[in-house]
Short mmCIF file of C-alpha atoms in Angstrom, two decimals:
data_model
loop_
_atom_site.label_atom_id
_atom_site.label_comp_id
_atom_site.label_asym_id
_atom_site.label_seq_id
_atom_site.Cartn_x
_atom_site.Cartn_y
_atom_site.Cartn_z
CA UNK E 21 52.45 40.23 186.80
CA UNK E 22 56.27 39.61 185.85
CA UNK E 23 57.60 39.70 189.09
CA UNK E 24 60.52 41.91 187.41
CA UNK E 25 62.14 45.12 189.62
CA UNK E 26 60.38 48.48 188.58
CA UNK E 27 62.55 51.19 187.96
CA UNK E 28 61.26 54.47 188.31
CA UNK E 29 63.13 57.73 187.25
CA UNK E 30 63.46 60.02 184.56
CA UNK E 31 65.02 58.73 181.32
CA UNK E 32 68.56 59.77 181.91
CA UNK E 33 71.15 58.68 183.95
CA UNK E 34 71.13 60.54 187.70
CA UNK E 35 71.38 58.76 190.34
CA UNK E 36 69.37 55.34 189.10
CA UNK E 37 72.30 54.40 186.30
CA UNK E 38 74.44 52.61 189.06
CA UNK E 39 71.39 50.73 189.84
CA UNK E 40 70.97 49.43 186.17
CA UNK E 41 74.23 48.57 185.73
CA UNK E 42 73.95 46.19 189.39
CA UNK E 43 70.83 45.14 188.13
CA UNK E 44 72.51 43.82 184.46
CA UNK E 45 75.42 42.66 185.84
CA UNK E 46 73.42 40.09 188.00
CA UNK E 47 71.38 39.42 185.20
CA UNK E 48 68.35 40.49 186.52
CA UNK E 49 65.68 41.76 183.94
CA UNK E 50 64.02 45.12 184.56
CA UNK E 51 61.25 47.07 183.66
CA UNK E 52 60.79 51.26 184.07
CA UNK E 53 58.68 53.65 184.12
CA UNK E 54 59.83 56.99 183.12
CA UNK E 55 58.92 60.51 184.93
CA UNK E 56 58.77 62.73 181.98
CA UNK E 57 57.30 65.98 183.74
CA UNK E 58 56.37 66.99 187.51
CA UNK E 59 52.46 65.33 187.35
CA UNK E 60 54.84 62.07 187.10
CA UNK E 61 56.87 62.93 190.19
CA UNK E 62 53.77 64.56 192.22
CA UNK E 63 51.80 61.29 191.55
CA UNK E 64 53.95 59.41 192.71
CA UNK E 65 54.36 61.30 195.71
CA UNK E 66 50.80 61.94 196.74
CA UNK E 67 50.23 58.46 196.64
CA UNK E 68 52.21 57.55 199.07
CA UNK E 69 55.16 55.32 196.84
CA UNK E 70 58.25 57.59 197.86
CA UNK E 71 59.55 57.04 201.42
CA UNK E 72 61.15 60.32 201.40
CA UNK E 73 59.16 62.08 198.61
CA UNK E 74 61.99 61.31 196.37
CA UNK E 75 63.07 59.02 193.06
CA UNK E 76 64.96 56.87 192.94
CA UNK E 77 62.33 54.57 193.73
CA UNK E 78 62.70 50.80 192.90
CA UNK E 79 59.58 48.25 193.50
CA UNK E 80 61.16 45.05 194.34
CA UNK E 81 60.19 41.83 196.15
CA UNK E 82 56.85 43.74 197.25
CA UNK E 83 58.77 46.53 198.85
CA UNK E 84 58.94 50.04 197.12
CA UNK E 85 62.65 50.86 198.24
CA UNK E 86 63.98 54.40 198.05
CA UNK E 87 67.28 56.07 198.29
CA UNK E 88 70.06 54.64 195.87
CA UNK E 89 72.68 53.18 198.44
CA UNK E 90 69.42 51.27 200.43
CA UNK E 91 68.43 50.17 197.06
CA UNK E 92 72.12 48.72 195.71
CA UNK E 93 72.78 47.23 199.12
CA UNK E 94 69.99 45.39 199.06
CA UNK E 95 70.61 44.48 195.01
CA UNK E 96 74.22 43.22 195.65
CA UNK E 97 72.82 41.32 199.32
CA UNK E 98 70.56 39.56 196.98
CA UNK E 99 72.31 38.36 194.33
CA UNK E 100 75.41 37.80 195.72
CA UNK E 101 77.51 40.67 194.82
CA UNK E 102 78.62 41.44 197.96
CA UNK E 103 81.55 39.48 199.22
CA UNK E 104 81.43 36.21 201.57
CA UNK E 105 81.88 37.86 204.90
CA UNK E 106 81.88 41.03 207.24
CA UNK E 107 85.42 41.93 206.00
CA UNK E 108 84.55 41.28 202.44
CA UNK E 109 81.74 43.34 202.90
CA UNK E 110 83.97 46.16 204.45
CA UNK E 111 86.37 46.35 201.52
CA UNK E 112 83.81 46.37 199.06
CA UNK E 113 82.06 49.21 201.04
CA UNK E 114 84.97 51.09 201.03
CA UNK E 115 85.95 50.90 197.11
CA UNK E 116 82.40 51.46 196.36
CA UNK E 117 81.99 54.59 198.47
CA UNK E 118 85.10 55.81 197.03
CA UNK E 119 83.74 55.22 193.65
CA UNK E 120 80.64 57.13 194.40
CA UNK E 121 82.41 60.19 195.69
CA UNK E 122 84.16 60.17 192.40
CA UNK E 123 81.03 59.33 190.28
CA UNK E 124 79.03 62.05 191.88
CA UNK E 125 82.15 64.70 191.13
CA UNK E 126 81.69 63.68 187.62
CA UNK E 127 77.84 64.00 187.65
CA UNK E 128 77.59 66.77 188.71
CA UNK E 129 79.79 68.58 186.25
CA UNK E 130 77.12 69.11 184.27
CA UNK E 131 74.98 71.52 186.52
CA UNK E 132 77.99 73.41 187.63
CA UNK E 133 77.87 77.54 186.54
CA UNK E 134 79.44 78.44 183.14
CA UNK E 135 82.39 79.89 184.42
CA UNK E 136 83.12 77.47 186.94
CA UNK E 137 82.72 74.38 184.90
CA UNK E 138 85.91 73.64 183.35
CA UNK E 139 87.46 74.60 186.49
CA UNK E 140 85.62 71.61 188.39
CA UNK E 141 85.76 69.83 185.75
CA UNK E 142 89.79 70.00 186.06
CA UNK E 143 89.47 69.00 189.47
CA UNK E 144 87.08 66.15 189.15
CA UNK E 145 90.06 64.24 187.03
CA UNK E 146 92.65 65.30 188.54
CA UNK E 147 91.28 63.33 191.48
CA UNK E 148 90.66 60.54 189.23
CA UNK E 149 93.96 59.91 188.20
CA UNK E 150 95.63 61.06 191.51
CA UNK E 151 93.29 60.17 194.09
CA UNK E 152 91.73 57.27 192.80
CA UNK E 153 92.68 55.28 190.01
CA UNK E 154 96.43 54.74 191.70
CA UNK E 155 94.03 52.69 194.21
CA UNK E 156 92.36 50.64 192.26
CA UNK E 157 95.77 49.92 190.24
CA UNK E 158 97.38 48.92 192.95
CA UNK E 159 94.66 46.49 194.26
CA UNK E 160 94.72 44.54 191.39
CA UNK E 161 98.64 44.35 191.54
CA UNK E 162 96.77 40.62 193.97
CA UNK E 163 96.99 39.00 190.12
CA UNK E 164 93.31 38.12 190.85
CA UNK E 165 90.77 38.93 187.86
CA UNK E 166 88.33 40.94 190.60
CA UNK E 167 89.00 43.13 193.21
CA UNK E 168 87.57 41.53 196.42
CA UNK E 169 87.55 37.90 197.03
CA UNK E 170 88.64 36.28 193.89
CA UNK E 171 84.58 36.44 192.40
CA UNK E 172 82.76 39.24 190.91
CA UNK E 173 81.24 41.49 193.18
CA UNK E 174 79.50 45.31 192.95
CA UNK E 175 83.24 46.62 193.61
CA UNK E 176 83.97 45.82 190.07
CA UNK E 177 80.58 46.92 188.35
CA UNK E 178 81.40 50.08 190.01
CA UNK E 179 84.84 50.53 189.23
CA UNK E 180 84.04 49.77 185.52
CA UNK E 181 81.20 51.97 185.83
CA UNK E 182 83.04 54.20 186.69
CA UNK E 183 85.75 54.01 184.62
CA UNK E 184 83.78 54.25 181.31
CA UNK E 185 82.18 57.73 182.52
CA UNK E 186 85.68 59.12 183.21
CA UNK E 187 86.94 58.21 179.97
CA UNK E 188 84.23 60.10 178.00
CA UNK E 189 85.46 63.18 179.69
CA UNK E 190 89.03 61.94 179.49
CA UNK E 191 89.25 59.09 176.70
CA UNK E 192 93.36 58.37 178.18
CA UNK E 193 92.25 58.55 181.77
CA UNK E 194 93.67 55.11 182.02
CA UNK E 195 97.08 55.72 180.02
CA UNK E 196 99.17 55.17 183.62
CA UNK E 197 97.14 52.40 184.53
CA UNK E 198 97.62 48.98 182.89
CA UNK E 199 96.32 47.29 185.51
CA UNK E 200 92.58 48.88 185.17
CA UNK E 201 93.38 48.66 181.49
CA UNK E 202 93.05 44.92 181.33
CA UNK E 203 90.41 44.89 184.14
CA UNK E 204 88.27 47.61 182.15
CA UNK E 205 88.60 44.94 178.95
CA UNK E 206 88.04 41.51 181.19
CA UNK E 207 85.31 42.94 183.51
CA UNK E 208 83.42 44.66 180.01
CA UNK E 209 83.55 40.90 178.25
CA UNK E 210 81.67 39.05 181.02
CA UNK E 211 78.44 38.06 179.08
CA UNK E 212 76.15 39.90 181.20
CA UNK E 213 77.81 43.66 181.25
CA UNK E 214 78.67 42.67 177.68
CA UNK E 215 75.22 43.01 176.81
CA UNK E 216 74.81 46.03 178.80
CA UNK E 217 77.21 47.55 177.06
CA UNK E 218 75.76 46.70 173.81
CA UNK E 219 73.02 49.41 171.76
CA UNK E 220 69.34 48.73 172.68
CA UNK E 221 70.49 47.81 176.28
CA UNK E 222 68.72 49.73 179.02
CA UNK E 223 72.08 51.41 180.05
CA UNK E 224 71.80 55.21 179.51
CA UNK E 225 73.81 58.05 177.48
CA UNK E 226 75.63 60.94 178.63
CA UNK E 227 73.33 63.83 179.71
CA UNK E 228 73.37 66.60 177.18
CA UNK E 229 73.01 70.32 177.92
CA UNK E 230 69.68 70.39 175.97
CA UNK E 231 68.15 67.76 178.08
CA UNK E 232 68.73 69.73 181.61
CA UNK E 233 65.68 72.40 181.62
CA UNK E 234 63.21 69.64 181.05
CA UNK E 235 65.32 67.27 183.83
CA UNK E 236 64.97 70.25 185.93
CA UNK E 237 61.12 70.89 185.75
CA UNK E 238 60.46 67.45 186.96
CA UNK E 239 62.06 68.52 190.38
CA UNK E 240 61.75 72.25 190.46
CA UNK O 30 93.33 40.87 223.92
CA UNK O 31 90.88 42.76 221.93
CA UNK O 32 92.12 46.42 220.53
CA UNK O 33 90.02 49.36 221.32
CA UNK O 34 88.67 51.20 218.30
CA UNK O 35 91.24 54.23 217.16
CA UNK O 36 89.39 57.16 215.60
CA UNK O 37 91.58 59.66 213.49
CA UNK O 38 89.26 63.18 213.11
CA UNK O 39 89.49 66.77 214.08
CA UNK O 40 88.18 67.28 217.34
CA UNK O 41 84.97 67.89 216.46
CA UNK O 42 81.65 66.44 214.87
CA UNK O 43 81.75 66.33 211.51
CA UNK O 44 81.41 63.23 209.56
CA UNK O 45 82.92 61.25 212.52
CA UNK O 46 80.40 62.14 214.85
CA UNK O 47 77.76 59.18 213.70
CA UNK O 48 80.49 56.75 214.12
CA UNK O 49 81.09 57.78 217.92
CA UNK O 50 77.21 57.25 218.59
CA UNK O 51 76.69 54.21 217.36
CA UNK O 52 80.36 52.59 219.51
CA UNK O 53 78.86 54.59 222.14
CA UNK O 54 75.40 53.24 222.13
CA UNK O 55 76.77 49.67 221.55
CA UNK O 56 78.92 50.10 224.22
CA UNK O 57 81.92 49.35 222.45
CA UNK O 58 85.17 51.62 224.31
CA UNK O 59 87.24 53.44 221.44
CA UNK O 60 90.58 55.56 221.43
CA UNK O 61 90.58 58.80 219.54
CA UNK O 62 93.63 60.74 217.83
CA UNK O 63 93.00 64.04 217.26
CA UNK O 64 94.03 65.53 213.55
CA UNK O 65 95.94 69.31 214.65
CA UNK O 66 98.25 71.02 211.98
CA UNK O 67 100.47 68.33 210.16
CA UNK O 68 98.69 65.32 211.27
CA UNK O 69 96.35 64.93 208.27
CA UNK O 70 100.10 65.22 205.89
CA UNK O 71 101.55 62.89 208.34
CA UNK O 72 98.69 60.59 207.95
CA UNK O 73 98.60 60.69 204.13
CA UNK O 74 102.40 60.10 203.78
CA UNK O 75 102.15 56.90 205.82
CA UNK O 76 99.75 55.47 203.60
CA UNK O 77 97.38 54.89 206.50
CA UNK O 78 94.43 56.77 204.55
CA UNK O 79 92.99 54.87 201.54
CA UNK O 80 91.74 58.27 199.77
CA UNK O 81 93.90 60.15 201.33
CA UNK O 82 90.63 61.29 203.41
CA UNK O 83 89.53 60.83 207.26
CA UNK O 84 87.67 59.62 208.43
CA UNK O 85 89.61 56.80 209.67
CA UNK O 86 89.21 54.31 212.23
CA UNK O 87 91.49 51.47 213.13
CA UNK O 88 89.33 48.22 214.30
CA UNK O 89 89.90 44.69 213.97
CA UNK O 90 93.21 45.27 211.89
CA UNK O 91 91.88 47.34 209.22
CA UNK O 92 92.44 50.97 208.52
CA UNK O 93 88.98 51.49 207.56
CA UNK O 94 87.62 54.82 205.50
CA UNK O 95 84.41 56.27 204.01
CA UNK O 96 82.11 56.95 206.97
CA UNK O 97 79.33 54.73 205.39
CA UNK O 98 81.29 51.17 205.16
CA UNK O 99 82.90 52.27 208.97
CA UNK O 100 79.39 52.37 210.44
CA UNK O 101 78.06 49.43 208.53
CA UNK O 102 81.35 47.00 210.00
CA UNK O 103 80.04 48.51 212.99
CA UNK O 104 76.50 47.85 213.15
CA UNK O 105 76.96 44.23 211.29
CA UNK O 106 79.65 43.52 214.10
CA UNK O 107 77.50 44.49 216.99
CA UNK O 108 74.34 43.07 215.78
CA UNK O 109 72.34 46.48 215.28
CA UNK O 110 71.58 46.17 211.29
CA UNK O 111 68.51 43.37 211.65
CA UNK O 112 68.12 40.05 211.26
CA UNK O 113 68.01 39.68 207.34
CA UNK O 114 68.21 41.35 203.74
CA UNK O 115 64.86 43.11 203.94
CA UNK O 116 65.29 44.61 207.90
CA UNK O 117 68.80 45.82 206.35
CA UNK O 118 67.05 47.60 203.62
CA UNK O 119 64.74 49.12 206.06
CA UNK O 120 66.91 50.07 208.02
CA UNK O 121 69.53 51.37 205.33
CA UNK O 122 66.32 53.70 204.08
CA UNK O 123 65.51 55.39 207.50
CA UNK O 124 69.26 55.43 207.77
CA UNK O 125 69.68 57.35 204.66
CA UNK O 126 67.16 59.72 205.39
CA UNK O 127 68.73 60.89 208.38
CA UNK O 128 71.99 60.81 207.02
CA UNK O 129 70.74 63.31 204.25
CA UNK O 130 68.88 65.62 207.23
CA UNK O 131 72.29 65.67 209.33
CA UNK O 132 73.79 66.37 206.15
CA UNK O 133 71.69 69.75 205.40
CA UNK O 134 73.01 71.00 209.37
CA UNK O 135 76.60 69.77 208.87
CA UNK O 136 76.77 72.47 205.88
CA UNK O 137 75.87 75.32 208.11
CA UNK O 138 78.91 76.68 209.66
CA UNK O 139 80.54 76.65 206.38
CA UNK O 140 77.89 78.95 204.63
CA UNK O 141 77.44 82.52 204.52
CA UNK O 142 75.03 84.42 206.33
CA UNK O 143 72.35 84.82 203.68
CA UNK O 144 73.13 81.12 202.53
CA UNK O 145 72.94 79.98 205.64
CA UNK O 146 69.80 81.80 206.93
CA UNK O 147 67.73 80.54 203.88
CA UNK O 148 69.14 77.00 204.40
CA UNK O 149 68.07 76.63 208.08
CA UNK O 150 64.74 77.68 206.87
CA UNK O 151 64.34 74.70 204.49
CA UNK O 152 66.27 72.50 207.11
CA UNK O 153 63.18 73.16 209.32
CA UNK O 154 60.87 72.78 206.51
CA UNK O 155 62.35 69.30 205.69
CA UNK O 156 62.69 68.37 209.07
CA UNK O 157 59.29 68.48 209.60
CA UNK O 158 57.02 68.06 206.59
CA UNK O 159 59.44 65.47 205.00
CA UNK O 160 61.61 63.21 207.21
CA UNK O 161 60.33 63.10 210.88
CA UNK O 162 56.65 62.58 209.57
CA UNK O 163 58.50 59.22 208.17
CA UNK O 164 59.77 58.39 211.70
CA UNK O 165 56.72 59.19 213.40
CA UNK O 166 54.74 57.15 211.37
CA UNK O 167 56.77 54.50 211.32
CA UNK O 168 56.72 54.17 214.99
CA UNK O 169 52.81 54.43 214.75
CA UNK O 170 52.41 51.81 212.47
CA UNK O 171 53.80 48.99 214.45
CA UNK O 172 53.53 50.69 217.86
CA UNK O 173 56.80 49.01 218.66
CA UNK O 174 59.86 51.16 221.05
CA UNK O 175 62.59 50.64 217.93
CA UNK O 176 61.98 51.15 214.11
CA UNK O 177 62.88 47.97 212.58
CA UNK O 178 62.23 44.48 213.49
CA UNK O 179 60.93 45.05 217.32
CA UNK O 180 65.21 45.52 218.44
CA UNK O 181 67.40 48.41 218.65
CA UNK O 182 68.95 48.99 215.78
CA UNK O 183 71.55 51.54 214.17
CA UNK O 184 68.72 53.41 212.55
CA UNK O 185 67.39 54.35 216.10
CA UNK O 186 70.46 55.20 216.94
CA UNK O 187 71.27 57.40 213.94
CA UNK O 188 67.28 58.95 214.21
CA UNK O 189 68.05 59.66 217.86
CA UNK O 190 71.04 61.87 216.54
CA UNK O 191 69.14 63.61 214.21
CA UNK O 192 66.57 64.45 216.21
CA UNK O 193 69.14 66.25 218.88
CA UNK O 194 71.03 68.16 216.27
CA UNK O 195 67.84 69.28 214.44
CA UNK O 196 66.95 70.52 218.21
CA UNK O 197 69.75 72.14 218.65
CA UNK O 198 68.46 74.53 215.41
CA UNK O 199 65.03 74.51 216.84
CA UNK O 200 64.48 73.47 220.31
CA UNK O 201 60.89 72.80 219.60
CA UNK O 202 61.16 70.95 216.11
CA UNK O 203 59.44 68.09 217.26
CA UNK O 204 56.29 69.44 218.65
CA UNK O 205 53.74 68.05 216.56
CA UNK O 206 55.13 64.43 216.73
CA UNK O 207 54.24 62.68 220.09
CA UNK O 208 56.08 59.74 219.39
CA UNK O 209 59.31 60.68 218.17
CA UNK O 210 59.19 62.73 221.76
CA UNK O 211 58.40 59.70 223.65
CA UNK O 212 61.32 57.77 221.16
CA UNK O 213 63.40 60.60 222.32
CA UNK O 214 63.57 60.41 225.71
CA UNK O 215 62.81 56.31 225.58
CA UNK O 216 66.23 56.22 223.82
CA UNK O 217 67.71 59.03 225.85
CA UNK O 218 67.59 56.57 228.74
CA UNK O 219 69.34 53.73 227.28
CA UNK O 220 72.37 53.32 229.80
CA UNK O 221 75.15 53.47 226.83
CA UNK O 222 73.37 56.59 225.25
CA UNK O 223 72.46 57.69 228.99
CA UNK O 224 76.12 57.74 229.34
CA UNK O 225 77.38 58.91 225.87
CA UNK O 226 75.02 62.10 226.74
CA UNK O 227 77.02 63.24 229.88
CA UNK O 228 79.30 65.83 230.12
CA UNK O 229 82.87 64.32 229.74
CA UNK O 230 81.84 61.61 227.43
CA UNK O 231 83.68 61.17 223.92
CA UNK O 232 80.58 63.50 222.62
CA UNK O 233 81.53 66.70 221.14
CA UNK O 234 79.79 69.46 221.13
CA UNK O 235 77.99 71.53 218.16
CA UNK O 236 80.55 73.31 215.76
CA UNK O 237 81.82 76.78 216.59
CA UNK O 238 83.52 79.77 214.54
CA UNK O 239 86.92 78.32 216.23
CA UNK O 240 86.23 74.63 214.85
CA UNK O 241 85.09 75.83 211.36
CA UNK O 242 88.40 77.88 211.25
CA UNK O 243 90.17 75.01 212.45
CA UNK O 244 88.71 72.73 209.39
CA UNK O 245 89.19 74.96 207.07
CA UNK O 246 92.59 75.13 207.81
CA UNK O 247 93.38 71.78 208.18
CA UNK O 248 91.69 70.48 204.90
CA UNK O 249 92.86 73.76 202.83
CA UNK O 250 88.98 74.36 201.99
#
């Protein structure tokens, strides 16, 4: 028994790759186990694992905890990623939720129809240079190396998180920004997210058209 | 002197509406300025709106945004979000859960017909094969009055909600669960939610054709 958290979700990205990259940036060590087709998922949900009938799904200190915000709350709570007090907390909460709206534009490019895709796709970085990248920029303008509190917390893993999957649609998303430039460069060389960023780690790629009909059987 | 609460929204439900139960239901008075015509451009220009979005509500000297980190300075200020990290997790589960349910209903007005139609279907479905079963069982497990940790918490708040807007798409939803009907009207009682349930509280009603034309407006959708 290694005591490790238990990750379990396909072998992509979706909605558990925010919870890797918390996970690494604490230093925690991982394990998961990978739904590959629907027996996986239906298994898991007939007995009786998934809260909600739903993945993600991360086993953790003897609790099985579903639904990805519940699951990086409790994550950053742990080890310490989440700001001293209740108006730490409330900036970080803020950042990151802004984050997410803009991660989950991004994600879900992918699924979007044919003729609507470059379209959203448009719109989705538009908003990240407009909407919220000036934010961030202008956060930092503190001179401290972290947004919140002087100390790492799971406002930066986000923002770099989210950073990286902007540029791979947009490689000069940060060309206005010189601010997030040098955070994107500090935040990537702390040891832990170093490694994470390195081949081999458990970090995931890009999804690729190919991969969505068998992504899609798993759920459908 | 402490401030009262100031919540910038349409006059309506919407994403705001969560954050009005749970000041209600920890009796917490709050101020509300209503978003007509150029208010959302006048809000933006000020710089008073983080993402340029609203919600927004003013408390303890923060212009605060996102709905989620609003209601979580909320319930961590007024003692409804447990005693430690693992009640939080509980409760940020069931929380989710409903959040996701109220989510599915919120979407309605803004559908067409035959969207809509198929989608209140699988609300009901959902409703009651996937996320009250998790309530009810919940409560029959520990055969305590609140969810988590034996207290009221903002996950009974938030169920209690859900519960009343998934009625309001089928008044009989909850038939086959005793105990979310007994939760219900246990909860119903409270004297903050007794109160926040009366006509002329800051409650507002379920969305009409006039409010979803109003929205759409407002936020060019």
């Amino acid at each position: 028994m290694s005591g490790k958290p238990v990750l379990h979700y396909p072998n992509s990205r979706g909605r558990m790759e925010s919870v890797r990259w918390l996970l690494a940036a604490a230093g925690v060590e991982f394990e998961e186990k990978f739904l590959e087709k629907k027996e996986d998922l239906q298994k898991l949900q007939s007995d009786g694992s998934l809260l909600f009938q739903q993945v993600p799904m991360v086993e953790i200190d003897g609790m099985k905890l579903v639904q990805t915000r519940a699951i990086l709350n409790y994550i950053a709570g742990k080890y310490n990623l989440y700001g001293k007090d209740v108006k730490e907390r409330a900036l970080i909460d803020m950042y990151v939720e802004g984050m997410a709206d803009l991660y989950e534009l991004i994600m879900m490019n992918v699924v979007q129809p044919a003729d609507k895709k470059e379209e959203h796709l448009a719109n989705a970085l538009d908003k990240a240079t407009n909407r919220y990248f000036p934010v961030f920029e202008k956060i930092l303008n503190h001179g401290h190396d972290f947004l919140v509190g002087n100390k790492l917390s799971r406002a930066d893993v986000s923002l770099l998180e989210t950073i990286l999957v902007v540029e791979e649609r947009k490689p000069d998303a940060l060309a206005k920004f010189p601010l997030l430039q040098s955070f994107k460069a500090r935040i990537s060389n702390t040891p832990n997210i170093k490694k994470f960023l390195q081949p081999g780690s458990q970090r995931k790629p890009p999804l690729q058209e190919k991969d969505i009909p068998s992504l899609m059987a798993i759920f459908h | 002197m402490a401030e009262k609460p100031k919540l910038h929204y349409t006059r309506g439900r919407g994403k705001m509406e969560s954050i009005r139960w749970l000041l209600a239901a920890a009796g917490v008075e709050f101020e509300e300025e209503f978003i007509e015509k150029e208010d959302l451009e006048k809000l933006r220009n000020d710089g008073s709106l983080l993402f340029q979005q609203v919600p927004m509500v003013e408390i303890d000297g923060m212009k605060m945004v996102q709905t989620r980190a609003i209601l979580c300075y909320i319930a961590g200020k007024y003692n409804l979000y447990g005693k430690d990290l693992k009640e939080r997790a509980w409760i940020d589960m069931y929380v989710e859960g409903t959040t996701d349910l109220m989510g599915m209903i919120m979407a309605l007005p803004f559908q067409a017909a035959d969207v809509k139609e198929k989608n209140i279907a699988l609300i009901t479905e959902r409703a009651t094969t996937r996320y009250f079963p998790v309530y009810e069982k919940a409560l029959k497990d520990h055969g305590q009055d609140y969810l988590v940790g034996n207290k009221l918490s903002w996950a009974d708040i938030h169920l209690l909600e859900a519960i009343l807007m998934t009625e309001e798409l089928k008044s009989d939803i909850l038939s086959a669960f005793p105990l979310l009907q007994a939760f219900k009207t246990k909860m119903s009682n409270m004297p903050t939610i007794k109160k926040f349930l009366q006509p002329g509280s800051p409650r507002k009603p379920p969305p009409d054709e006039n409010y979803v034309a109003t929205v759409m407006k407002i936020f060019k959708l």
